[in-house]
Amino acid sequence: MLYPLVPTLPTCSLQTIPHTPMSFFRDSRTLITGANRGIGLEWARQLAGPTDRLFATCRRPSEADQLHEIAASHPDTVDLFALDVTDPSAIQAVVEQVQDRVGALELLVNNAGINGGGKQDRFEGVDQETMMDVFRVNAAGPHLMAKAFADLLRAGTAGRRGATDGRAAVANITSQLGSIANAQSDTWHSYRASKAALNMCVRLQAAALRDDGVVAVALHPGWVRTDMGGAEARLSPEASVEGMMEVVGDLSLEDTGRFFAHDGKELPW
């Protein structure tokens, strides 16, 4: 049987393929810190499918049962690494493993964090040891991670065919509690101060990496129902991470050094 000829459609170059937020993550290589629970675990759950390679890290992977379930469901794409973001030698060991496996990263999600006492951490009770512990994890840790993985992120700006449009990003999970402009209550002293410090680190990362095509941003996940956020929180981890992924997926170099909420709203420093 003869069929009518169908006119050949013109081919479409990669440059003309419409951009969508998920196109940033498709076939990309990503590393997440603090991936064993809460927001970090949800990042791992949502990225395990679309990414080409996902490196999910936490201090004790052997105790992270839910993270192991994600890895078992995606054995060819998800790797679990032990990582303490306050330990430079541990950071370097993971850098070397990522370099050996993939040679580049398109996304670093600096999620690991601690609260330092939360609402009970008030002016009259704040102490040096707690403050320094929280600063090491929440501010110094992400900044040293960005420094250590900078070359892999620079390599990631070349992208993969159809993947990240020549961009790489550092997504620093901060909090609106770190906003100096909005600081009003006498709670969460160590946590607030550490997130304000992280916000400055984001600005410094942006200045250092912009010319290399790497975007660095601060992301407020919202008030999320996690061990840290509590059962009364308004957002599920799923909704929070979905929103943050939309923000990251739409980033351009013009956005580097900015402070966004999970819904895309820009927040004051």
PDB file of C-alpha atoms in Angstrom:
ATOM      1  CA  MET A   1       0.000   0.000   0.000  1.00  0.00           C
ATOM      2  CA  LEU A   2       1.226   3.483  -0.846  1.00  0.00           C
ATOM      3  CA  TYR A   3       1.051   6.195   1.773  1.00  0.00           C
ATOM      4  CA  PRO A   4       0.948   9.915   1.032  1.00  0.00           C
ATOM      5  CA  LEU A   5       4.214  11.704   1.415  1.00  0.00           C
ATOM      6  CA  VAL A   6       4.556  13.670   4.630  1.00  0.00           C
ATOM      7  CA  PRO A   7       6.606  16.835   4.339  1.00  0.00           C
ATOM      8  CA  THR A   8       9.842  16.733   6.276  1.00  0.00           C
ATOM      9  CA  LEU A   9       9.782  19.069   9.247  1.00  0.00           C
ATOM     10  CA  PRO A  10      12.824  21.266   9.787  1.00  0.00           C
ATOM     11  CA  THR A  11      15.139  20.063  12.491  1.00  0.00           C
ATOM     12  CA  CYS A  12      15.376  22.105  15.658  1.00  0.00           C
ATOM     13  CA  SER A  13      18.702  23.071  17.132  1.00  0.00           C
ATOM     14  CA  LEU A  14      19.260  22.789  20.874  1.00  0.00           C
ATOM     15  CA  GLN A  15      19.214  26.566  21.099  1.00  0.00           C
ATOM     16  CA  THR A  16      15.579  26.689  19.926  1.00  0.00           C
ATOM     17  CA  ILE A  17      14.224  24.054  22.290  1.00  0.00           C
ATOM     18  CA  PRO A  18      11.917  25.866  24.734  1.00  0.00           C
ATOM     19  CA  HIS A  19      13.397  26.181  28.204  1.00  0.00           C
ATOM     20  CA  THR A  20      11.489  24.703  31.109  1.00  0.00           C
ATOM     21  CA  PRO A  21      12.637  24.608  34.742  1.00  0.00           C
ATOM     22  CA  MET A  22      13.034  20.819  34.643  1.00  0.00           C
ATOM     23  CA  SER A  23      15.380  21.047  31.665  1.00  0.00           C
ATOM     24  CA  PHE A  24      18.041  22.292  34.068  1.00  0.00           C
ATOM     25  CA  PHE A  25      17.948  19.025  36.008  1.00  0.00           C
ATOM     26  CA  ARG A  26      17.538  16.615  33.120  1.00  0.00           C
ATOM     27  CA  ASP A  27      20.730  14.592  32.633  1.00  0.00           C
ATOM     28  CA  SER A  28      22.582  16.814  35.099  1.00  0.00           C
ATOM     29  CA  ARG A  29      24.994  15.805  37.829  1.00  0.00           C
ATOM     30  CA  THR A  30      24.048  16.928  41.328  1.00  0.00           C
ATOM     31  CA  LEU A  31      25.411  16.687  44.872  1.00  0.00           C
ATOM     32  CA  ILE A  32      23.246  17.201  47.964  1.00  0.00           C
ATOM     33  CA  THR A  33      24.456  17.574  51.555  1.00  0.00           C
ATOM     34  CA  GLY A  34      22.320  16.532  54.518  1.00  0.00           C
ATOM     35  CA  ALA A  35      20.323  14.174  52.312  1.00  0.00           C
ATOM     36  CA  ASN A  36      19.346  11.702  55.025  1.00  0.00           C
ATOM     37  CA  ARG A  37      16.144  13.401  56.194  1.00  0.00           C
ATOM     38  CA  GLY A  38      13.782  16.319  55.832  1.00  0.00           C
ATOM     39  CA  ILE A  39      14.355  18.746  52.993  1.00  0.00           C
ATOM     40  CA  GLY A  40      17.590  17.086  51.885  1.00  0.00           C
ATOM     41  CA  LEU A  41      15.906  13.692  51.623  1.00  0.00           C
ATOM     42  CA  GLU A  42      13.133  15.239  49.542  1.00  0.00           C
ATOM     43  CA  TRP A  43      15.681  16.840  47.205  1.00  0.00           C
ATOM     44  CA  ALA A  44      17.175  13.371  46.751  1.00  0.00           C
ATOM     45  CA  ARG A  45      13.764  11.810  46.152  1.00  0.00           C
ATOM     46  CA  GLN A  46      12.765  14.349  43.502  1.00  0.00           C
ATOM     47  CA  LEU A  47      16.128  14.464  41.730  1.00  0.00           C
ATOM     48  CA  ALA A  48      16.837  10.729  41.651  1.00  0.00           C
ATOM     49  CA  GLY A  49      14.769  10.340  38.486  1.00  0.00           C
ATOM     50  CA  PRO A  50      15.665  13.227  36.155  1.00  0.00           C
ATOM     51  CA  THR A  51      19.362  13.572  36.962  1.00  0.00           C
ATOM     52  CA  ASP A  52      22.086  11.642  35.197  1.00  0.00           C
ATOM     53  CA  ARG A  53      23.984  11.182  38.474  1.00  0.00           C
ATOM     54  CA  LEU A  54      23.007  12.096  42.013  1.00  0.00           C
ATOM     55  CA  PHE A  55      25.493  12.137  44.868  1.00  0.00           C
ATOM     56  CA  ALA A  56      23.505  12.102  48.114  1.00  0.00           C
ATOM     57  CA  THR A  57      25.629  12.763  51.175  1.00  0.00           C
ATOM     58  CA  CYS A  58      25.190  12.809  54.930  1.00  0.00           C
ATOM     59  CA  ARG A  59      27.301  12.105  57.986  1.00  0.00           C
ATOM     60  CA  ARG A  60      26.136   8.514  58.518  1.00  0.00           C
ATOM     61  CA  PRO A  61      24.659   6.940  55.373  1.00  0.00           C
ATOM     62  CA  SER A  62      24.491   3.544  57.081  1.00  0.00           C
ATOM     63  CA  GLU A  63      21.701   4.915  59.303  1.00  0.00           C
ATOM     64  CA  ALA A  64      19.765   6.620  56.482  1.00  0.00           C
ATOM     65  CA  ASP A  65      17.193   3.934  55.662  1.00  0.00           C
ATOM     66  CA  GLN A  66      14.967   6.101  53.455  1.00  0.00           C
ATOM     67  CA  LEU A  67      17.950   7.347  51.503  1.00  0.00           C
ATOM     68  CA  HIS A  68      19.035   3.755  50.916  1.00  0.00           C
ATOM     69  CA  GLU A  69      15.562   3.010  49.538  1.00  0.00           C
ATOM     70  CA  ILE A  70      15.975   5.817  47.007  1.00  0.00           C
ATOM     71  CA  ALA A  71      19.405   4.528  46.025  1.00  0.00           C
ATOM     72  CA  ALA A  72      18.093   0.977  45.680  1.00  0.00           C
ATOM     73  CA  SER A  73      15.364   2.216  43.326  1.00  0.00           C
ATOM     74  CA  HIS A  74      17.935   4.052  41.172  1.00  0.00           C
ATOM     75  CA  PRO A  75      21.072   1.888  41.388  1.00  0.00           C
ATOM     76  CA  ASP A  76      22.640   3.285  38.220  1.00  0.00           C
ATOM     77  CA  THR A  77      22.252   6.947  39.082  1.00  0.00           C
ATOM     78  CA  VAL A  78      22.354   7.453  42.871  1.00  0.00           C
ATOM     79  CA  ASP A  79      25.540   7.220  44.937  1.00  0.00           C
ATOM     80  CA  LEU A  80      25.655   7.615  48.722  1.00  0.00           C
ATOM     81  CA  PHE A  81      28.718   9.150  50.364  1.00  0.00           C
ATOM     82  CA  ALA A  82      29.582   9.833  53.988  1.00  0.00           C
ATOM     83  CA  LEU A  83      30.280  13.543  54.413  1.00  0.00           C
ATOM     84  CA  ASP A  84      30.672  15.870  57.377  1.00  0.00           C
ATOM     85  CA  VAL A  85      30.674  19.401  55.953  1.00  0.00           C
ATOM     86  CA  THR A  86      32.807  20.628  58.868  1.00  0.00           C
ATOM     87  CA  ASP A  87      35.647  18.227  57.962  1.00  0.00           C
ATOM     88  CA  PRO A  88      37.873  19.528  55.124  1.00  0.00           C
ATOM     89  CA  SER A  89      39.482  16.124  54.577  1.00  0.00           C
ATOM     90  CA  ALA A  90      36.058  14.480  54.220  1.00  0.00           C
ATOM     91  CA  ILE A  91      35.017  17.162  51.738  1.00  0.00           C
ATOM     92  CA  GLN A  92      38.156  16.608  49.675  1.00  0.00           C
ATOM     93  CA  ALA A  93      37.614  12.848  49.658  1.00  0.00           C
ATOM     94  CA  VAL A  94      34.141  13.331  48.154  1.00  0.00           C
ATOM     95  CA  VAL A  95      35.491  15.842  45.617  1.00  0.00           C
ATOM     96  CA  GLU A  96      37.942  13.195  44.415  1.00  0.00           C
ATOM     97  CA  GLN A  97      35.240  10.523  44.166  1.00  0.00           C
ATOM     98  CA  VAL A  98      32.952  12.804  42.168  1.00  0.00           C
ATOM     99  CA  GLN A  99      35.851  13.807  39.928  1.00  0.00           C
ATOM    100  CA  ASP A 100      36.678  10.168  39.253  1.00  0.00           C
ATOM    101  CA  ARG A 101      33.069   9.207  38.492  1.00  0.00           C
ATOM    102  CA  VAL A 102      31.725  12.097  36.419  1.00  0.00           C
ATOM    103  CA  GLY A 103      34.295  14.899  36.171  1.00  0.00           C
ATOM    104  CA  ALA A 104      31.759  17.731  36.558  1.00  0.00           C
ATOM    105  CA  LEU A 105      28.739  18.971  38.507  1.00  0.00           C
ATOM    106  CA  GLU A 106      25.856  21.106  37.330  1.00  0.00           C
ATOM    107  CA  LEU A 107      24.299  21.578  40.778  1.00  0.00           C
ATOM    108  CA  LEU A 108      25.503  21.666  44.374  1.00  0.00           C
ATOM    109  CA  VAL A 109      22.718  21.778  46.973  1.00  0.00           C
ATOM    110  CA  ASN A 110      24.151  22.980  50.282  1.00  0.00           C
ATOM    111  CA  ASN A 111      21.380  21.716  52.537  1.00  0.00           C
ATOM    112  CA  ALA A 112      23.073  20.343  55.684  1.00  0.00           C
ATOM    113  CA  GLY A 113      22.243  22.387  58.767  1.00  0.00           C
ATOM    114  CA  ILE A 114      21.506  22.350  62.504  1.00  0.00           C
ATOM    115  CA  ASN A 115      19.287  24.603  64.625  1.00  0.00           C
ATOM    116  CA  GLY A 116      21.360  25.118  67.783  1.00  0.00           C
ATOM    117  CA  GLY A 117      18.467  25.110  70.217  1.00  0.00           C
ATOM    118  CA  GLY A 118      15.844  26.921  68.179  1.00  0.00           C
ATOM    119  CA  LYS A 119      13.280  28.863  70.191  1.00  0.00           C
ATOM    120  CA  GLN A 120      15.158  28.180  73.427  1.00  0.00           C
ATOM    121  CA  ASP A 121      18.333  29.807  72.091  1.00  0.00           C
ATOM    122  CA  ARG A 122      17.703  33.281  73.520  1.00  0.00           C
ATOM    123  CA  PHE A 123      19.915  36.257  74.311  1.00  0.00           C
ATOM    124  CA  GLU A 124      20.355  35.476  78.021  1.00  0.00           C
ATOM    125  CA  GLY A 125      21.207  31.832  77.379  1.00  0.00           C
ATOM    126  CA  VAL A 126      23.292  31.893  74.210  1.00  0.00           C
ATOM    127  CA  ASP A 127      26.761  30.371  74.597  1.00  0.00           C
ATOM    128  CA  GLN A 128      29.941  30.343  72.565  1.00  0.00           C
ATOM    129  CA  GLU A 129      30.135  26.586  72.042  1.00  0.00           C
ATOM    130  CA  THR A 130      26.642  26.363  70.571  1.00  0.00           C
ATOM    131  CA  MET A 131      27.175  29.387  68.357  1.00  0.00           C
ATOM    132  CA  MET A 132      30.459  28.087  66.978  1.00  0.00           C
ATOM    133  CA  ASP A 133      29.049  24.606  66.340  1.00  0.00           C
ATOM    134  CA  VAL A 134      26.124  26.081  64.408  1.00  0.00           C
ATOM    135  CA  PHE A 135      28.357  28.460  62.449  1.00  0.00           C
ATOM    136  CA  ARG A 136      30.664  25.617  61.445  1.00  0.00           C
ATOM    137  CA  VAL A 137      27.800  23.593  59.970  1.00  0.00           C
ATOM    138  CA  ASN A 138      25.481  26.306  58.655  1.00  0.00           C
ATOM    139  CA  ALA A 139      27.900  28.941  57.339  1.00  0.00           C
ATOM    140  CA  ALA A 140      31.472  27.682  57.054  1.00  0.00           C
ATOM    141  CA  GLY A 141      30.395  24.251  55.791  1.00  0.00           C
ATOM    142  CA  PRO A 142      28.452  25.455  52.726  1.00  0.00           C
ATOM    143  CA  HIS A 143      31.092  28.031  51.852  1.00  0.00           C
ATOM    144  CA  LEU A 144      33.899  25.472  52.004  1.00  0.00           C
ATOM    145  CA  MET A 145      31.784  23.073  49.949  1.00  0.00           C
ATOM    146  CA  ALA A 146      31.350  25.711  47.246  1.00  0.00           C
ATOM    147  CA  LYS A 147      35.081  26.378  47.260  1.00  0.00           C
ATOM    148  CA  ALA A 148      36.002  22.684  47.126  1.00  0.00           C
ATOM    149  CA  PHE A 149      33.585  21.879  44.282  1.00  0.00           C
ATOM    150  CA  ALA A 150      34.204  25.073  42.303  1.00  0.00           C
ATOM    151  CA  ASP A 151      36.320  23.397  39.620  1.00  0.00           C
ATOM    152  CA  LEU A 152      33.735  20.646  39.122  1.00  0.00           C
ATOM    153  CA  LEU A 153      31.008  23.284  38.827  1.00  0.00           C
ATOM    154  CA  ARG A 154      33.092  25.229  36.319  1.00  0.00           C
ATOM    155  CA  ALA A 155      33.406  22.034  34.315  1.00  0.00           C
ATOM    156  CA  GLY A 156      29.634  21.650  34.588  1.00  0.00           C
ATOM    157  CA  THR A 157      28.995  24.952  32.823  1.00  0.00           C
ATOM    158  CA  ALA A 158      29.909  23.194  29.578  1.00  0.00           C
ATOM    159  CA  GLY A 159      26.799  21.140  30.295  1.00  0.00           C
ATOM    160  CA  ARG A 160      25.610  18.042  28.551  1.00  0.00           C
ATOM    161  CA  ARG A 161      23.628  17.867  25.370  1.00  0.00           C
ATOM    162  CA  GLY A 162      20.239  19.368  26.203  1.00  0.00           C
ATOM    163  CA  ALA A 163      20.969  19.549  29.925  1.00  0.00           C
ATOM    164  CA  THR A 164      21.824  22.776  31.710  1.00  0.00           C
ATOM    165  CA  ASP A 165      22.088  25.391  28.960  1.00  0.00           C
ATOM    166  CA  GLY A 166      25.672  26.127  29.914  1.00  0.00           C
ATOM    167  CA  ARG A 167      24.865  26.916  33.533  1.00  0.00           C
ATOM    168  CA  ALA A 168      25.857  25.423  36.850  1.00  0.00           C
ATOM    169  CA  ALA A 169      24.508  26.462  40.232  1.00  0.00           C
ATOM    170  CA  VAL A 170      25.129  26.443  43.963  1.00  0.00           C
ATOM    171  CA  ALA A 171      21.811  26.352  45.832  1.00  0.00           C
ATOM    172  CA  ASN A 172      22.426  27.335  49.449  1.00  0.00           C
ATOM    173  CA  ILE A 173      19.488  26.400  51.684  1.00  0.00           C
ATOM    174  CA  THR A 174      19.221  29.280  54.124  1.00  0.00           C
ATOM    175  CA  SER A 175      16.243  30.788  55.982  1.00  0.00           C
ATOM    176  CA  GLN A 176      14.323  34.025  56.165  1.00  0.00           C
ATOM    177  CA  LEU A 177      15.313  33.912  59.849  1.00  0.00           C
ATOM    178  CA  GLY A 178      18.747  34.945  58.574  1.00  0.00           C
ATOM    179  CA  SER A 179      17.360  38.172  57.126  1.00  0.00           C
ATOM    180  CA  ILE A 180      18.918  41.068  59.032  1.00  0.00           C
ATOM    181  CA  ALA A 181      16.217  43.401  57.733  1.00  0.00           C
ATOM    182  CA  ASN A 182      13.504  41.219  59.296  1.00  0.00           C
ATOM    183  CA  ALA A 183      15.225  40.316  62.593  1.00  0.00           C
ATOM    184  CA  GLN A 184      12.815  41.148  65.419  1.00  0.00           C
ATOM    185  CA  SER A 185      12.362  38.293  67.901  1.00  0.00           C
ATOM    186  CA  ASP A 186      14.612  37.065  70.733  1.00  0.00           C
ATOM    187  CA  THR A 187      14.824  33.422  69.581  1.00  0.00           C
ATOM    188  CA  TRP A 188      16.994  31.178  67.419  1.00  0.00           C
ATOM    189  CA  HIS A 189      20.074  33.352  68.053  1.00  0.00           C
ATOM    190  CA  SER A 190      22.754  30.935  66.844  1.00  0.00           C
ATOM    191  CA  TYR A 191      20.682  29.734  63.911  1.00  0.00           C
ATOM    192  CA  ARG A 192      19.689  33.222  62.765  1.00  0.00           C
ATOM    193  CA  ALA A 193      23.235  34.546  62.998  1.00  0.00           C
ATOM    194  CA  SER A 194      24.622  31.525  61.143  1.00  0.00           C
ATOM    195  CA  LYS A 195      22.116  31.931  58.309  1.00  0.00           C
ATOM    196  CA  ALA A 196      22.909  35.647  58.066  1.00  0.00           C
ATOM    197  CA  ALA A 197      26.557  34.620  57.731  1.00  0.00           C
ATOM    198  CA  LEU A 198      25.616  32.067  55.077  1.00  0.00           C
ATOM    199  CA  ASN A 199      23.757  34.777  53.181  1.00  0.00           C
ATOM    200  CA  MET A 200      26.946  36.840  53.054  1.00  0.00           C
ATOM    201  CA  CYS A 201      28.810  33.740  51.871  1.00  0.00           C
ATOM    202  CA  VAL A 202      26.300  33.451  49.022  1.00  0.00           C
ATOM    203  CA  ARG A 203      27.144  36.980  47.915  1.00  0.00           C
ATOM    204  CA  LEU A 204      30.845  36.134  48.050  1.00  0.00           C
ATOM    205  CA  GLN A 205      30.324  32.905  46.094  1.00  0.00           C
ATOM    206  CA  ALA A 206      28.403  34.844  43.473  1.00  0.00           C
ATOM    207  CA  ALA A 207      31.200  37.376  43.082  1.00  0.00           C
ATOM    208  CA  ALA A 208      33.847  34.657  42.823  1.00  0.00           C
ATOM    209  CA  LEU A 209      32.012  32.361  40.383  1.00  0.00           C
ATOM    210  CA  ARG A 210      29.948  34.645  38.159  1.00  0.00           C
ATOM    211  CA  ASP A 211      32.600  35.042  35.460  1.00  0.00           C
ATOM    212  CA  ASP A 212      32.835  31.242  35.262  1.00  0.00           C
ATOM    213  CA  GLY A 213      29.113  30.877  34.534  1.00  0.00           C
ATOM    214  CA  VAL A 214      28.231  29.481  37.965  1.00  0.00           C
ATOM    215  CA  VAL A 215      25.152  30.913  39.692  1.00  0.00           C
ATOM    216  CA  ALA A 216      25.082  31.058  43.516  1.00  0.00           C
ATOM    217  CA  VAL A 217      21.817  31.784  45.316  1.00  0.00           C
ATOM    218  CA  ALA A 218      20.289  31.690  48.792  1.00  0.00           C
ATOM    219  CA  LEU A 219      17.025  29.728  49.052  1.00  0.00           C
ATOM    220  CA  HIS A 220      14.490  29.951  51.874  1.00  0.00           C
ATOM    221  CA  PRO A 221      12.524  26.666  51.841  1.00  0.00           C
ATOM    222  CA  GLY A 222       9.587  28.040  53.815  1.00  0.00           C
ATOM    223  CA  TRP A 223       8.293  26.705  57.119  1.00  0.00           C
ATOM    224  CA  VAL A 224       8.434  22.988  56.394  1.00  0.00           C
ATOM    225  CA  ARG A 225       7.094  19.971  58.282  1.00  0.00           C
ATOM    226  CA  THR A 226      10.396  18.338  59.187  1.00  0.00           C
ATOM    227  CA  ASP A 227      12.129  17.436  62.449  1.00  0.00           C
ATOM    228  CA  MET A 228      13.433  21.012  62.550  1.00  0.00           C
ATOM    229  CA  GLY A 229      10.271  22.756  61.366  1.00  0.00           C
ATOM    230  CA  GLY A 230       7.844  20.751  63.494  1.00  0.00           C
ATOM    231  CA  ALA A 231       4.423  19.250  62.864  1.00  0.00           C
ATOM    232  CA  GLU A 232       2.653  22.635  62.804  1.00  0.00           C
ATOM    233  CA  ALA A 233       4.620  23.904  59.812  1.00  0.00           C
ATOM    234  CA  ARG A 234       2.631  25.016  56.786  1.00  0.00           C
ATOM    235  CA  LEU A 235       4.532  23.297  53.975  1.00  0.00           C
ATOM    236  CA  SER A 236       5.204  19.679  53.156  1.00  0.00           C
ATOM    237  CA  PRO A 237       8.764  18.805  52.125  1.00  0.00           C
ATOM    238  CA  GLU A 238       7.384  17.857  48.699  1.00  0.00           C
ATOM    239  CA  ALA A 239       5.847  21.297  48.089  1.00  0.00           C
ATOM    240  CA  SER A 240       8.910  23.115  49.406  1.00  0.00           C
ATOM    241  CA  VAL A 241      11.360  21.248  47.194  1.00  0.00           C
ATOM    242  CA  GLU A 242       9.096  21.439  44.151  1.00  0.00           C
ATOM    243  CA  GLY A 243       9.076  25.205  44.576  1.00  0.00           C
ATOM    244  CA  MET A 244      12.823  25.467  45.058  1.00  0.00           C
ATOM    245  CA  MET A 245      13.417  23.304  41.997  1.00  0.00           C
ATOM    246  CA  GLU A 246      11.263  25.695  39.968  1.00  0.00           C
ATOM    247  CA  VAL A 247      13.400  28.593  41.209  1.00  0.00           C
ATOM    248  CA  VAL A 248      16.703  26.836  40.478  1.00  0.00           C
ATOM    249  CA  GLY A 249      15.502  25.655  37.087  1.00  0.00           C
ATOM    250  CA  ASP A 250      14.723  29.227  36.034  1.00  0.00           C
ATOM    251  CA  LEU A 251      17.979  30.794  37.241  1.00  0.00           C
ATOM    252  CA  SER A 252      20.198  32.831  34.970  1.00  0.00           C
ATOM    253  CA  LEU A 253      23.485  34.585  35.661  1.00  0.00           C
ATOM    254  CA  GLU A 254      21.502  37.762  36.331  1.00  0.00           C
ATOM    255  CA  ASP A 255      20.080  36.024  39.419  1.00  0.00           C
ATOM    256  CA  THR A 256      23.405  35.158  41.008  1.00  0.00           C
ATOM    257  CA  GLY A 257      23.826  36.448  44.543  1.00  0.00           C
ATOM    258  CA  ARG A 258      20.080  36.830  45.143  1.00  0.00           C
ATOM    259  CA  PHE A 259      17.894  35.573  48.006  1.00  0.00           C
ATOM    260  CA  PHE A 260      14.711  33.726  46.998  1.00  0.00           C
ATOM    261  CA  ALA A 261      11.890  31.990  48.826  1.00  0.00           C
ATOM    262  CA  HIS A 262      10.607  28.620  47.635  1.00  0.00           C
ATOM    263  CA  ASP A 263       7.787  30.381  45.780  1.00  0.00           C
ATOM    264  CA  GLY A 264      10.167  32.591  43.801  1.00  0.00           C
ATOM    265  CA  LYS A 265       9.638  35.732  45.883  1.00  0.00           C
ATOM    266  CA  GLU A 266      12.823  37.717  46.456  1.00  0.00           C
ATOM    267  CA  LEU A 267      13.591  38.293  50.139  1.00  0.00           C
ATOM    268  CA  PRO A 268      15.440  41.159  51.875  1.00  0.00           C
ATOM    269  CA  TRP A 269      18.912  40.561  53.218  1.00  0.00           C
TER     270      TRP A 269
END
